[in-house]
């Protein structure tokens, strides 16, 4: 049996060790690990910047950025818990998953479209089609149009662009392919028109493969959201708050002149595979300073997919059941307290 003095000594040593551990900087302790799914688009730039400039480290996180193929994959991986975080566009699959009891937690906006041109996500016509006489949206009836997927923002955006010429998606031949593949399809005549997003849109122009046909079709539209696996968000609220604080810090830096910083352009070039000189000329998506989501814009997209017959429920979805505004508010407070 230990003597009283011996027990007191060990207790004091344990307390001292704990005190020292708590006093260590975040980098000296084991950091929570987060794998975040991204696309190589310019609207994901805040995550690239937060990673490379050490903002995730600053908030005590070990974040891995992993490329993804699309919204459907992101929601599936988050819901299953195979990945804990990612960003995706609003779409039919997401709305239906919320209705069926989605195991994802939405925490902030990813980005939204500005109210100005040039647009970061224009509807484009191939140079071949332009030379063949397709100069207006109405000329695309029966033609092949590229769309990144059947149920996300890309489809919504194309539909809004076609409306400018009195057409619907049913009036064209929809060809589903990712934005990076549009260049080859424009070059080989596989598409007459299609959806695009920066930096691919400017690349199409620079390479003489495409022209902007419509740019004023999605002013102010919410493009996407940041989400976490539901169970992870419940059990690791402080980690999610720190992730959002790092994201907001990087986003504000970008939205307040950061795109003129060569160091930042080098970072975005690394993740998007786009030359820095091209990045200097692209149009950028924006976001609310506090990361909040414009739910009215989300409702408009929900109604579009309902009109498409893609929703499995009636009436507006209960977004508040999955949107953790409290975590976003804490992130803003934490950032303000730096």
PDB file of C-alpha atoms in Angstrom, residues 30 33 88 139 152 196 246-247 279 298 329 338:
ATOM      1  CA  UNK A  30      -2.975  15.588 -30.889  1.00  0.00           C
ATOM      2  CA  UNK A  33      -8.545  14.931 -37.903  1.00  0.00           C
ATOM      3  CA  UNK A  88     -21.791  20.180 -52.384  1.00  0.00           C
ATOM      4  CA  UNK A 139     -30.905  28.321 -81.634  1.00  0.00           C
ATOM      5  CA  UNK A 152     -27.744  19.632 -58.916  1.00  0.00           C
ATOM      6  CA  UNK A 196     -19.227  25.839 -66.980  1.00  0.00           C
ATOM      7  CA  UNK A 246     -10.676  28.755 -40.279  1.00  0.00           C
ATOM      8  CA  UNK A 247     -12.892  28.686 -43.389  1.00  0.00           C
ATOM      9  CA  UNK A 279      -6.662  32.792 -62.363  1.00  0.00           C
ATOM     10  CA  UNK A 298     -32.502  27.542 -51.659  1.00  0.00           C
ATOM     11  CA  UNK A 329     -22.644  31.697 -34.836  1.00  0.00           C
ATOM     12  CA  UNK A 338      -8.871  36.302 -31.982  1.00  0.00           C
TER      13      UNK A 338
END
